[in-house]
Coordinates of C-alpha atoms and ligand atoms in Angstrom, one line a residue:
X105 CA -25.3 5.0 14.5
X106 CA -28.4 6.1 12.8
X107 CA -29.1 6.2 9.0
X108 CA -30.6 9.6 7.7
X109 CA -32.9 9.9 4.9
X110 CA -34.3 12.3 2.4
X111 CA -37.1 12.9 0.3
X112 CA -36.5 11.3 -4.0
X113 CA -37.5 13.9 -5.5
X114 CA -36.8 14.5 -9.3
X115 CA -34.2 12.1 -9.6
X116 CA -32.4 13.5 -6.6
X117 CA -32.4 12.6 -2.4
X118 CA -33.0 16.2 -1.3
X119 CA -33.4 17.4 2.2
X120 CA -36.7 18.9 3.8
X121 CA -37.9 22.3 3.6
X122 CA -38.3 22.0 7.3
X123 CA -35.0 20.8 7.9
X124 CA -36.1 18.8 10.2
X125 CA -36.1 15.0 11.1
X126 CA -37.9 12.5 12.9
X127 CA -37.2 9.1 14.3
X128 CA -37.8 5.8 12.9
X129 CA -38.0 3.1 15.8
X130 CA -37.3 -0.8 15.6
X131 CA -40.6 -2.2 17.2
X132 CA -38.2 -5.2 18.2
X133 CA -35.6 -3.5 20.6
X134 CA -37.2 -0.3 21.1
X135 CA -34.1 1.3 19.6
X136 CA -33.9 4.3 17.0
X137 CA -32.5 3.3 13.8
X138 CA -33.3 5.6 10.9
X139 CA -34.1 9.5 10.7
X140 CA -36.7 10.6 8.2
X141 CA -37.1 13.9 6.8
X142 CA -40.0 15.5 8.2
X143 CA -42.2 16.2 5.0
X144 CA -44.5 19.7 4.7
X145 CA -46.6 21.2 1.7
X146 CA -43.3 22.7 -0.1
X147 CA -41.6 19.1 -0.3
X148 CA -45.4 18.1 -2.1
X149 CA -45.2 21.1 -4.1
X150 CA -41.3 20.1 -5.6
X151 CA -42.4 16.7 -5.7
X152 CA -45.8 17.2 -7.4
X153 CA -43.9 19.8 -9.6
X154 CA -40.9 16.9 -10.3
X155 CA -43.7 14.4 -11.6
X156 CA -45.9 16.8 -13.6
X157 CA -42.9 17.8 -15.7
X158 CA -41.6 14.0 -16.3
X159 CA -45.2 13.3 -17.3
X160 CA -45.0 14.5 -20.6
X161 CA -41.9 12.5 -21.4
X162 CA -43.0 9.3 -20.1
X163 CA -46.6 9.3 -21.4
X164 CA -45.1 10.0 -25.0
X165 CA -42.3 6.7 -24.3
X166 CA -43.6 3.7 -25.9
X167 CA -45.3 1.4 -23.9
X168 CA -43.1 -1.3 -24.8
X169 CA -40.3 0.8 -23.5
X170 CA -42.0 1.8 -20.6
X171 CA -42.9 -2.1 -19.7
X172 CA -39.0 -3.0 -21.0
X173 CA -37.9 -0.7 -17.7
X174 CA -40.5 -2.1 -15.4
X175 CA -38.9 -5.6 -16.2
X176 CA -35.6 -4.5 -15.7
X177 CA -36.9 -2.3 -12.4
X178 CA -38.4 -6.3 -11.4
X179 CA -34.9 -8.2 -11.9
X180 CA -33.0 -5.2 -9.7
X181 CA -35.9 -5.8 -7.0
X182 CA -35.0 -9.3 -7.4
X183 CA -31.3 -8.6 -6.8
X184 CA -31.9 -6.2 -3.4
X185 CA -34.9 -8.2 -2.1
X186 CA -32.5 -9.7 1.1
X187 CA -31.3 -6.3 1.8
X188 CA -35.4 -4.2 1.3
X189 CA -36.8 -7.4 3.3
X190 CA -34.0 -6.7 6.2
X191 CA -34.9 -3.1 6.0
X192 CA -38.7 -3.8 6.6
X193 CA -38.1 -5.9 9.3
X194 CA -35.9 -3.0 11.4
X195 CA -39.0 -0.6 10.4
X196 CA -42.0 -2.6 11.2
X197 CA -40.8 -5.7 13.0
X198 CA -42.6 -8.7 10.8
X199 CA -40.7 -11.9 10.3
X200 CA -37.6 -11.3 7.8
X201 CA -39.1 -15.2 7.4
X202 CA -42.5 -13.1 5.8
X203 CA -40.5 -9.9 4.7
X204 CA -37.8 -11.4 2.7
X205 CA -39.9 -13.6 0.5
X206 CA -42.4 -10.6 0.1
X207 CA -39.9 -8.1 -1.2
X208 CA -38.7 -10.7 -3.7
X209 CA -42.1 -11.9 -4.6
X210 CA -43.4 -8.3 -5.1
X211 CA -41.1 -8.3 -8.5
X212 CA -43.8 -10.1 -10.2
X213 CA -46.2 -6.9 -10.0
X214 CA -42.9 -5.1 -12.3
X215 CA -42.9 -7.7 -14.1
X216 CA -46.6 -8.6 -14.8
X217 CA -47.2 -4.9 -15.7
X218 CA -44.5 -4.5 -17.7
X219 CA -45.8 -7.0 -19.7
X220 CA -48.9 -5.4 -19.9
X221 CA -47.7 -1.9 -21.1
X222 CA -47.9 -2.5 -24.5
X223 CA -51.1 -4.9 -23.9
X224 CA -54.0 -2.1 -23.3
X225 CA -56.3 -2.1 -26.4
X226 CA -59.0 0.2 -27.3
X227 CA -61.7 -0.9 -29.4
X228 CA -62.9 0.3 -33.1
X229 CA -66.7 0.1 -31.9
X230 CA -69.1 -0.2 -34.5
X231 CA -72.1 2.3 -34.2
X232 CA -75.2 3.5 -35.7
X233 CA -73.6 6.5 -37.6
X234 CA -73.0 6.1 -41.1
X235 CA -69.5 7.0 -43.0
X236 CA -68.1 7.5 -39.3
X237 CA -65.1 5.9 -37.6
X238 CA -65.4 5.0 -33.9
X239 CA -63.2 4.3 -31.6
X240 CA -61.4 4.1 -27.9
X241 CA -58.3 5.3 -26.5
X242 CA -56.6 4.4 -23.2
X243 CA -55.0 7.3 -22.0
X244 CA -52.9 8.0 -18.7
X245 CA -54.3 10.4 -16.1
X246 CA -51.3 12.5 -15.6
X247 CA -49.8 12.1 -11.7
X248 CA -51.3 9.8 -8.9
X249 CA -50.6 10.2 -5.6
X250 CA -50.1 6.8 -3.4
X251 CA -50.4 6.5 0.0
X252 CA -49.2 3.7 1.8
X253 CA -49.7 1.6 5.6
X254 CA -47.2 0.6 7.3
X255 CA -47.9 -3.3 7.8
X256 CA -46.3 -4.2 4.1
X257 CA -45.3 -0.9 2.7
X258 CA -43.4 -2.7 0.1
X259 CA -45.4 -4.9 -1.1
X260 CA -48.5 -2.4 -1.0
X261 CA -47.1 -0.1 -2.9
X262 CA -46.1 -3.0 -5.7
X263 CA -50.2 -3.4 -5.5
X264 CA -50.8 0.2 -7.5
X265 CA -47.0 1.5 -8.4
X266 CA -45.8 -0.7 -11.6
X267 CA -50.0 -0.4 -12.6
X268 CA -49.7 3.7 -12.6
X269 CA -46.4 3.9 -14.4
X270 CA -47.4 1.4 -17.2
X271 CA -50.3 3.2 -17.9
X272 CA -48.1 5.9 -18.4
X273 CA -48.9 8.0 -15.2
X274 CA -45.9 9.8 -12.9
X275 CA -45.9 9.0 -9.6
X276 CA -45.5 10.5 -5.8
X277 CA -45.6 8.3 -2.9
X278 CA -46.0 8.9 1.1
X279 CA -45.4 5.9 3.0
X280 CA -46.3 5.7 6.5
X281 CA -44.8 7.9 8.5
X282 CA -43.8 4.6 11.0
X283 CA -41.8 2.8 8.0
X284 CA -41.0 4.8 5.3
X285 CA -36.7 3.7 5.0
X286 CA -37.7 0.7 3.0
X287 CA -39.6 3.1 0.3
X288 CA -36.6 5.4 0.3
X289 CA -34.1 2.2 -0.2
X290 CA -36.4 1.3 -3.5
X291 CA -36.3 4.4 -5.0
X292 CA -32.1 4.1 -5.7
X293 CA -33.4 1.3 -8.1
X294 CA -35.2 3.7 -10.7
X295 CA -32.3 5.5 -11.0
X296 CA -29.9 2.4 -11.4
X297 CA -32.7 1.0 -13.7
X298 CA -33.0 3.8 -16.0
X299 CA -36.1 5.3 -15.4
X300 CA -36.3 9.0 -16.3
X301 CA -36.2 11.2 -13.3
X302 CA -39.2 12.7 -11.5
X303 CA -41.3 9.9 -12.6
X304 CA -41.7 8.3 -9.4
X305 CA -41.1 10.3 -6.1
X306 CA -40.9 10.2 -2.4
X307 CA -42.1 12.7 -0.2
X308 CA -42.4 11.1 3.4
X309 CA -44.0 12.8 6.9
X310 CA -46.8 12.2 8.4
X311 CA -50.7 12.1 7.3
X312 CA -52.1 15.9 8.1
X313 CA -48.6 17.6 7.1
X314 CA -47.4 15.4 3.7
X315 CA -50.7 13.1 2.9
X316 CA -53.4 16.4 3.4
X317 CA -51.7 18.6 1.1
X318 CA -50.6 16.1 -1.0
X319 CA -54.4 14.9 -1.6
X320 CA -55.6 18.2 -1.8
X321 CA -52.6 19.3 -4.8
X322 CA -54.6 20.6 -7.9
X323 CA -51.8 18.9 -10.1
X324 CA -52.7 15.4 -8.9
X325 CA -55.1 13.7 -10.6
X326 CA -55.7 10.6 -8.7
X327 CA -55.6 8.6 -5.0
X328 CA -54.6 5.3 -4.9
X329 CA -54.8 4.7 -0.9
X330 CA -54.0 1.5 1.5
X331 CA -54.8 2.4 5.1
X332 CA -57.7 2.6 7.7
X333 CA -60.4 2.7 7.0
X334 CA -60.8 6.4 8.9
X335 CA -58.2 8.0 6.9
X336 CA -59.7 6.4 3.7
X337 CA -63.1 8.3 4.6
X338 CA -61.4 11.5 5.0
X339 CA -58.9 11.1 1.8
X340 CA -62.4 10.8 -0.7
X341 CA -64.0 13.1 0.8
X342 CA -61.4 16.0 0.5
X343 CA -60.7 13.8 -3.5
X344 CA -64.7 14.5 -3.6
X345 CA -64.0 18.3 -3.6
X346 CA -62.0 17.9 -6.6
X347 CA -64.0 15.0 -8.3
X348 CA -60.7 13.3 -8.3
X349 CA -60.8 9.2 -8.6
X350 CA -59.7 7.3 -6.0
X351 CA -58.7 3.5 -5.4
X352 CA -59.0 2.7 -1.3
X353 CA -57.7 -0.4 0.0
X354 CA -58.9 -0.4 3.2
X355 CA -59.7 -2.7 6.6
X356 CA -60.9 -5.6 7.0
X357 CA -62.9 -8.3 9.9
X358 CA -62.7 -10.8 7.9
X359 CA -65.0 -14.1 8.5
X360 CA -63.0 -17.5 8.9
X361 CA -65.8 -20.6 8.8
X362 CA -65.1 -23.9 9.8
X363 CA -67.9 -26.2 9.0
X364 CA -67.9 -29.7 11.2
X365 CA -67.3 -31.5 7.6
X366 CA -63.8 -29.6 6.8
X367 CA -60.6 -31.0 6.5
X368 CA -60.2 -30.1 10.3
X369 CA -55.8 -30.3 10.4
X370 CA -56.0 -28.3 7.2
X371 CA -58.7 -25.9 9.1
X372 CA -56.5 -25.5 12.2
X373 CA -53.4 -24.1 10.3
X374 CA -55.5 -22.1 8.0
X375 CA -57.5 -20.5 11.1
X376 CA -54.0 -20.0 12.7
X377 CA -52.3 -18.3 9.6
X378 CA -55.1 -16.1 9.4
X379 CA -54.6 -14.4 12.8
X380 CA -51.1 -14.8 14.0
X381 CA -48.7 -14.6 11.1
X382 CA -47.6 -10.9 11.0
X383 CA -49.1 -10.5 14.2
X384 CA -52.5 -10.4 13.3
X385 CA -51.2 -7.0 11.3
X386 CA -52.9 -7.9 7.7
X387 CA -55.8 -6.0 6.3
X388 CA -57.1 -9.7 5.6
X389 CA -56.5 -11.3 9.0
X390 CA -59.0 -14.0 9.7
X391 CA -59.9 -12.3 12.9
X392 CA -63.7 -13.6 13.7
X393 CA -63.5 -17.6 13.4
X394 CA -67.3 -19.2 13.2
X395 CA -67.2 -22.3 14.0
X396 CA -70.1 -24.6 13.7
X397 CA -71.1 -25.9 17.3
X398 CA -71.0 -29.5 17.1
X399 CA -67.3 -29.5 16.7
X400 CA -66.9 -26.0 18.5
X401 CA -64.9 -27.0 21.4
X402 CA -62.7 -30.0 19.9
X403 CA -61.6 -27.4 17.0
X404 CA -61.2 -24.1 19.4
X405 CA -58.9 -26.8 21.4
X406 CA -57.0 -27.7 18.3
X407 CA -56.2 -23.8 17.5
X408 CA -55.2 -22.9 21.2
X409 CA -53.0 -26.1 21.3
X410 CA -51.2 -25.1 18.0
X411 CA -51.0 -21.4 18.6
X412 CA -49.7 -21.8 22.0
X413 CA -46.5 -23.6 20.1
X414 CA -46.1 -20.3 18.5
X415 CA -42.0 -19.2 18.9
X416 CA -42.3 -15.2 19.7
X417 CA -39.0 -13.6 19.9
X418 CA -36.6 -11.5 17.1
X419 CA -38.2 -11.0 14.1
X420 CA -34.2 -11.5 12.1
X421 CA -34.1 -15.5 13.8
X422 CA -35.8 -17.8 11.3
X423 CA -37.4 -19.7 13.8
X424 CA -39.4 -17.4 15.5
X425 CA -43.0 -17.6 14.2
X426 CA -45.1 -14.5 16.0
X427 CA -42.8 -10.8 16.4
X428 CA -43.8 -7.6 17.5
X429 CA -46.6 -5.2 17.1
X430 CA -45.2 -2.1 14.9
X431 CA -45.9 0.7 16.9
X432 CA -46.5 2.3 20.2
X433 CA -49.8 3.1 19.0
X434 CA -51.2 0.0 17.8
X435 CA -49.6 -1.6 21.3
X436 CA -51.5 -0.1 23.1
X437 CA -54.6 -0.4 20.8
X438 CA -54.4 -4.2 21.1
X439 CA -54.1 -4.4 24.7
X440 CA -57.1 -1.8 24.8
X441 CA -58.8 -4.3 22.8
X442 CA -58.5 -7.3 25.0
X443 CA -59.6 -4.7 28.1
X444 CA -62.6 -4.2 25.7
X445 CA -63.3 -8.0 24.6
X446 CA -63.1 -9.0 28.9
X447 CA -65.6 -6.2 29.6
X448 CA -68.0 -7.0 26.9
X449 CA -68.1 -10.8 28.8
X450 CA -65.8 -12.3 26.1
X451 CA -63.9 -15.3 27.2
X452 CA -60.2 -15.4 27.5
X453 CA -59.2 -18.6 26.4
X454 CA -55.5 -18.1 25.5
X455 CA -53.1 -15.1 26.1
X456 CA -54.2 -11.5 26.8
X457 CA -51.4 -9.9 27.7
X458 CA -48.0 -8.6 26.7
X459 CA -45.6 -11.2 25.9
X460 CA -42.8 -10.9 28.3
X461 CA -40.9 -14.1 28.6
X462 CA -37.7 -15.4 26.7
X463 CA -37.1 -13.5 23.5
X464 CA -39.0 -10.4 24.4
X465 CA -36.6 -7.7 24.2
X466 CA -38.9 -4.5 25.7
X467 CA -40.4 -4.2 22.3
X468 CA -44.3 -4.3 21.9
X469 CA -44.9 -8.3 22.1
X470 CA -48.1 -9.3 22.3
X471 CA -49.2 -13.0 23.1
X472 CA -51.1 -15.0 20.7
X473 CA -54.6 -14.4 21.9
X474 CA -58.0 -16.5 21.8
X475 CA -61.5 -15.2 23.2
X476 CA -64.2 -17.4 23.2
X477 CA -68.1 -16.6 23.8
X478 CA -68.5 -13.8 21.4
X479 CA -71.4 -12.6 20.3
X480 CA -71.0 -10.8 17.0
X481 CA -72.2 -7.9 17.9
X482 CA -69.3 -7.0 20.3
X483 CA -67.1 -4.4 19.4
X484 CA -64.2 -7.4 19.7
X485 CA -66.0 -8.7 16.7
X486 CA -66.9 -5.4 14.9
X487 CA -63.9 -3.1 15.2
X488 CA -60.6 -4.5 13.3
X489 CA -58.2 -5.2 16.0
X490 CA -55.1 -5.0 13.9
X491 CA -53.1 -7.6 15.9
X492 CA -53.3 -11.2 17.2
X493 CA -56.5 -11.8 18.9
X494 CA -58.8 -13.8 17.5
X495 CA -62.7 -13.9 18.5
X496 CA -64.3 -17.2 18.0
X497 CA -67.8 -17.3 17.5
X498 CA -70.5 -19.9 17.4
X499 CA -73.2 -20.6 14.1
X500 CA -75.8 -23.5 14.2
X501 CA -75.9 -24.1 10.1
X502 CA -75.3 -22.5 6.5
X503 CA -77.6 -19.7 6.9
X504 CA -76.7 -18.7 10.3
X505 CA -73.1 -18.9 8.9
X506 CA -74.0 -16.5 6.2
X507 CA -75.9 -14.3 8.2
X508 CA -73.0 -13.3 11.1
X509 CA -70.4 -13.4 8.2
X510 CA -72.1 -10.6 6.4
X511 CA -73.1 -8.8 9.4
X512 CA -70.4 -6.2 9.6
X513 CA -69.7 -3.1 8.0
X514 CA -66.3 -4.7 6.4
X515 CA -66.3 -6.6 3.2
X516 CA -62.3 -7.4 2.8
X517 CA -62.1 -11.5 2.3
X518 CA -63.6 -14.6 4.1
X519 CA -62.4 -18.1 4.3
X520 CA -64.4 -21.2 4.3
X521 CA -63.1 -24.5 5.7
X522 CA -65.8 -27.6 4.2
X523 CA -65.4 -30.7 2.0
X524 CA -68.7 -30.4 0.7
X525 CA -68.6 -29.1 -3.0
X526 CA -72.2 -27.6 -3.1
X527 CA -71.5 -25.9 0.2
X528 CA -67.9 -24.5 -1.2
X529 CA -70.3 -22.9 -3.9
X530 CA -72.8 -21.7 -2.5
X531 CA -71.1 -20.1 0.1
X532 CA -68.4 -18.0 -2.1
X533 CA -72.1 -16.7 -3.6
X534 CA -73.4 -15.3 -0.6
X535 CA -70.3 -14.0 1.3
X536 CA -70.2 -10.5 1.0
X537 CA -66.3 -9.9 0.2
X538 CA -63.8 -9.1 -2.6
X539 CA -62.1 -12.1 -2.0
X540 CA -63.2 -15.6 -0.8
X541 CA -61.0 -18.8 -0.2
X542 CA -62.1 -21.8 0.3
X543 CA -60.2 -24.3 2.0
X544 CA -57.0 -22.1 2.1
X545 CA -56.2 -18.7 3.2
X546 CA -54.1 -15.5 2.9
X547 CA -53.6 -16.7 -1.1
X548 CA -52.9 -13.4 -3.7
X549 CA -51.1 -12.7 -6.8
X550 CA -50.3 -9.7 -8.5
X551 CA -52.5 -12.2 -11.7
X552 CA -55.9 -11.8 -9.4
X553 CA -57.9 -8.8 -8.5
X554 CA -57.8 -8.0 -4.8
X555 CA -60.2 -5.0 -3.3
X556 CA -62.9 -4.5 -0.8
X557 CA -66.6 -4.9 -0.5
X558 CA -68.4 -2.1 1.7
X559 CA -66.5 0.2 4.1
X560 CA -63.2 -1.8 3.1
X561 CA -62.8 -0.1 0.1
X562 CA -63.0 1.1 -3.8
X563 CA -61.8 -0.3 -6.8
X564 CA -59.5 -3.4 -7.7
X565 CA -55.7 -3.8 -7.0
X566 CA -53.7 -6.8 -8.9
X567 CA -54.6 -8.9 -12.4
X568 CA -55.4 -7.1 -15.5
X569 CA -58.1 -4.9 -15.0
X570 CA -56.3 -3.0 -12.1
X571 CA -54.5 -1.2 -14.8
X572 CA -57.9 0.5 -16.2
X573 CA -57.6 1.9 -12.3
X574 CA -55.0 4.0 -14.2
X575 CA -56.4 5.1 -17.6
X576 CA -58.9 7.1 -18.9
X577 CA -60.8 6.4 -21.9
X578 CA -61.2 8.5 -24.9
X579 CA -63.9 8.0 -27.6
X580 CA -62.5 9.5 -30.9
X581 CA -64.8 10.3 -33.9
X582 CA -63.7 10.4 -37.4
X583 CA -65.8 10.8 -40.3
X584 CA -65.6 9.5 -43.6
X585 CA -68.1 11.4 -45.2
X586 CA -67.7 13.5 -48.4
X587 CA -70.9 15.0 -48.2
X588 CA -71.9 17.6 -45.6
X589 CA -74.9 17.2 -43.3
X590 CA -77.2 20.0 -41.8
X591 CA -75.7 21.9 -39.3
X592 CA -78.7 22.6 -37.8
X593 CA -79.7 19.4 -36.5
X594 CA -78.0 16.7 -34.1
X595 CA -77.1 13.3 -35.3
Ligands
LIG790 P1 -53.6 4.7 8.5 O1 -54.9 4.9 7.8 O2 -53.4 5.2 9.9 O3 -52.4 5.3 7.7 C1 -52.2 4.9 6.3 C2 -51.4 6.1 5.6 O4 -52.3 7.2 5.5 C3 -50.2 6.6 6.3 O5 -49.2 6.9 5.4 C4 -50.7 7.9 7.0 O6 -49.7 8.8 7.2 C5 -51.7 8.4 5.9 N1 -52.8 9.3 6.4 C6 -53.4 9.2 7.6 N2 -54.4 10.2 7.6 C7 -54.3 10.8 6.4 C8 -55.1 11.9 5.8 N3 -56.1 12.5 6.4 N4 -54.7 12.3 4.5 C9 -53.7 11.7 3.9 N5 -53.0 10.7 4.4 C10 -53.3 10.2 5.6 O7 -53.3 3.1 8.5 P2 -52.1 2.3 9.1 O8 -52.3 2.2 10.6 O9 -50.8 2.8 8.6 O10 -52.3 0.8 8.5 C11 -53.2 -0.1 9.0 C12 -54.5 -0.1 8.3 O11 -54.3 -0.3 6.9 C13 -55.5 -1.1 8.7 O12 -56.8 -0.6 8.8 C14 -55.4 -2.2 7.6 O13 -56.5 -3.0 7.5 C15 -55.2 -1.3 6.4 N6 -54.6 -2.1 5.3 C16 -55.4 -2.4 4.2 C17 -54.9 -3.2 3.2 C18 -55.7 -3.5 1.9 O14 -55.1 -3.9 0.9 N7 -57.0 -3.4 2.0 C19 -53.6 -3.6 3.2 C20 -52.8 -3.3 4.4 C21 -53.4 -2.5 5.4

């Protein structure tokens, strides 16, 4: 038995133009679960159409009554979170372990901006001009369009949605075309919450038929994108055309350091939470560790020893600790990366292959895997795998650390494993990346601002200045003079 569903659209689930569907597969079994309508340029039109007309309404609502229905819209999240997490986990195969906690974290976002709504001041700005009043107003920028991954589609849309609507914007969302049920099970909540209809939307499909033409809509105003970093180049450019703003949250090859004087247990589990929970499929995976070569081969030892205790098996068990890869696709685009890292002269250290032995079930298992010997310019060090194979590379001190860290194109996070204080400090000055931890890992909050440096992206998701992501500012001029000046000459 498979579960069909339609676009949210307006308030309403309403079948495709097309009437068509497509399949939705569980990575896990291999087994078709869902059917999703199959999305064109008429289902953006109604949907684009649905959230231009609620925008009026909604951008006159109070902010405190728009933040009083993102709080309720949190507790209601709260209340479904076992049943979105199980729903991920059928889509996209990550541990209902990781899923279920995510789906009821991600009510903090609601929450948080909720809060916020009614928190966004302008300023009276005193200025050089005599008898005038100055000052700013925040205002919303009409409707945004949100594109989402399929790794966390969930939580990655909590990153930009509760932001958008405080600020008083309408919303349409296309979630990834591989796991788009879990979006489609959230939108039932507006409704139940009280949210006015066509404020938020749901038009899913696939990139060139639903995201295109959903990008390209001269009703939307704004882009707020989490993908690769490919389809992030193509959204701003064809956002360029229209000089319409975008936020990308893009890739990431993110830089894991273990200097010899780090906590080493604490190093090992940070270094192995980086790359194999969720499979390695995180936009902040740890997925080059530098290691400092006088404790290079004891600490590689230590992280093949504790990743080879890794559980892989049903995502649904709680004791399984690495699933499957999400799609086809990506399947095969790991295992092509392995091919890659052997033929470059990498060194296969642990796994590098598909997993196959108890608890595989013909889904797309891949075994925790290790190359050592990699020289940073390798592609296996370059290109974001997107899965769980982690390339270990040598450094000789601080500087040299620094220097293969910020060689990349990518500028997502970096970690940094030392007990030295200075050190600590110094490095989260030079690493070149939105976000630095040192002496933990994979730590974010919808209180902190997350976002890329370089080709991993634009603008700031998370804490309080991701909601000016949403807003445009408006400088109003009053004067206060009774006397009239000459009209004939600029002040
Ligand atoms: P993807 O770029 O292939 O697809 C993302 C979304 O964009 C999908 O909904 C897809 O249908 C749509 N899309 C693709 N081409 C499009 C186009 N030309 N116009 C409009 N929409 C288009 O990414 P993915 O494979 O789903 O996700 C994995 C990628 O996402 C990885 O690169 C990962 O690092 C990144 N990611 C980044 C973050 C972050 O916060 N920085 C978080 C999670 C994932």
């Amino acid at each position: 038995m498979t579960t069909r569903y339609n676009h949210y659209i307006g308030g309403e689930f309403t079948p495709p133009a097309s009437g068509k569907y497509f399949d939705s597969t569980n990575p896990y079994t291999g087994e078709v679960w869902a059917q999703i309508a199959e999305g064109n340029s008429e289902d953006v039109d109604r949907a684009v159409s649905a959230a231009r007309s609620a925008f009026g309404e909604w951008k006159r609502m109070t902010p405190t009554a728009r933040g009083k229905l993102l709080t309720r819209l949190a507790e209601l999240i709260e209340e479904n979170s076992a049943h979105l997490g199980e729903i991920e986990v059928r889509d996209n195969g990550k541990l209902y372990e990781e899923m279920s906690g995510q789906t009821r974290y991600m009510a903090e976002w609601y929450r948080y901006y909720g809060g916020l709504a009614d928190k966004v001041e302008g300023a009276v700005i005193p200025t050089d001009k005599a008898n005038t009043l100055n000052y700013t107003r925040y205002e919303p920028l009409s409707v945004v369009a949100m594109i989402t991954p399929w790794n966390s589609p969930l939580l990655l849309l909590s990153w930009k949605l509760p932001a958008a609507l405080a600020a008083g914007n309408t919303v349409v969302v296309k979630p990834s075309e591989f796991t788009s049920a879990s979006t489609l099970e959230f939108a039932k909540l507006f409704d139940e919450a009280g949210f006015p209809t066509g404020v938020f939307n749901v038009v899913t499909g696939d990139g060139r038929n639903v995201g295109a033409p959903l990008v390209a809509h001269p009703d939307v105003a704004k882009i707020a994108f989490t993908g690769s970093d490919v389809a992030g180049a193509a959204i701003n450019a064809a956002a360029a055309k229209d000089f319409k703003p975008v936020t990308l949250e893009l890739g990431g090859k993110s830089p894991n350091i273990v200097f010899a004087d780090a906590d080493l247990d604490a190093a090992v589990s940070g270094v192995i939470s980086g790359i194999f929970a969720a499979s390695g499929q995180t936009c902040i995976a740890g997925s080059r560790l530098l290691v400092e070569e006088s404790i290079h081969d004891e600490f590689v030892q230590r992280v093949i020893d504790m990743a080879r205790t890794a559980k892989i098996g049903d995502p649904m068990s709680r004791e399984t600790q690495v699933g499957p890869v999400t799609t086809p696709a990506q399947f095969q685009k790991v295992l092509d990366y392995i091919d890659i890292a052997k033929s470059e002269g990498a060194t296969p250290v642990l796994g590098g292959k598909p997993y196959e032995g108890e608890g595989s079930s013909g889904g797309q298992m891949v075994e925790p895997t290790i190359f050592t010997d990699v020289d940073n310019s390798m592609r296996i060090a370059q290109e974001e795998v997107f899965g769980p194979v982690l390339s270990v590379i040598k450094f000789t001190d601080e500087e040299d650390a620094v220097r293969i860290a910020n060689d990349i194109d990518f500028g997502l996070a970096a970690g940094v494993w030392t007990s030295d204080i200075g050190r600590a400090i110094r490095m989260t000055e030079e690493l070149e990346a939105g976000t630095v931890w040192v002496n933990t890992y994979r730590s974010v909050s919808f209180t902190s601002p997350f976002g890329g440096y370089k080709r991993s992206g634009i603008g700031r998701e998370s804490g309080s200045e991701a909601i000016k992501e949403f807003l445009q500012t408006k400088s109003v001029w009053i004067s206060t003079s009774p006397h009239r000046g000459n009209p004939f000459v600029l002040r």
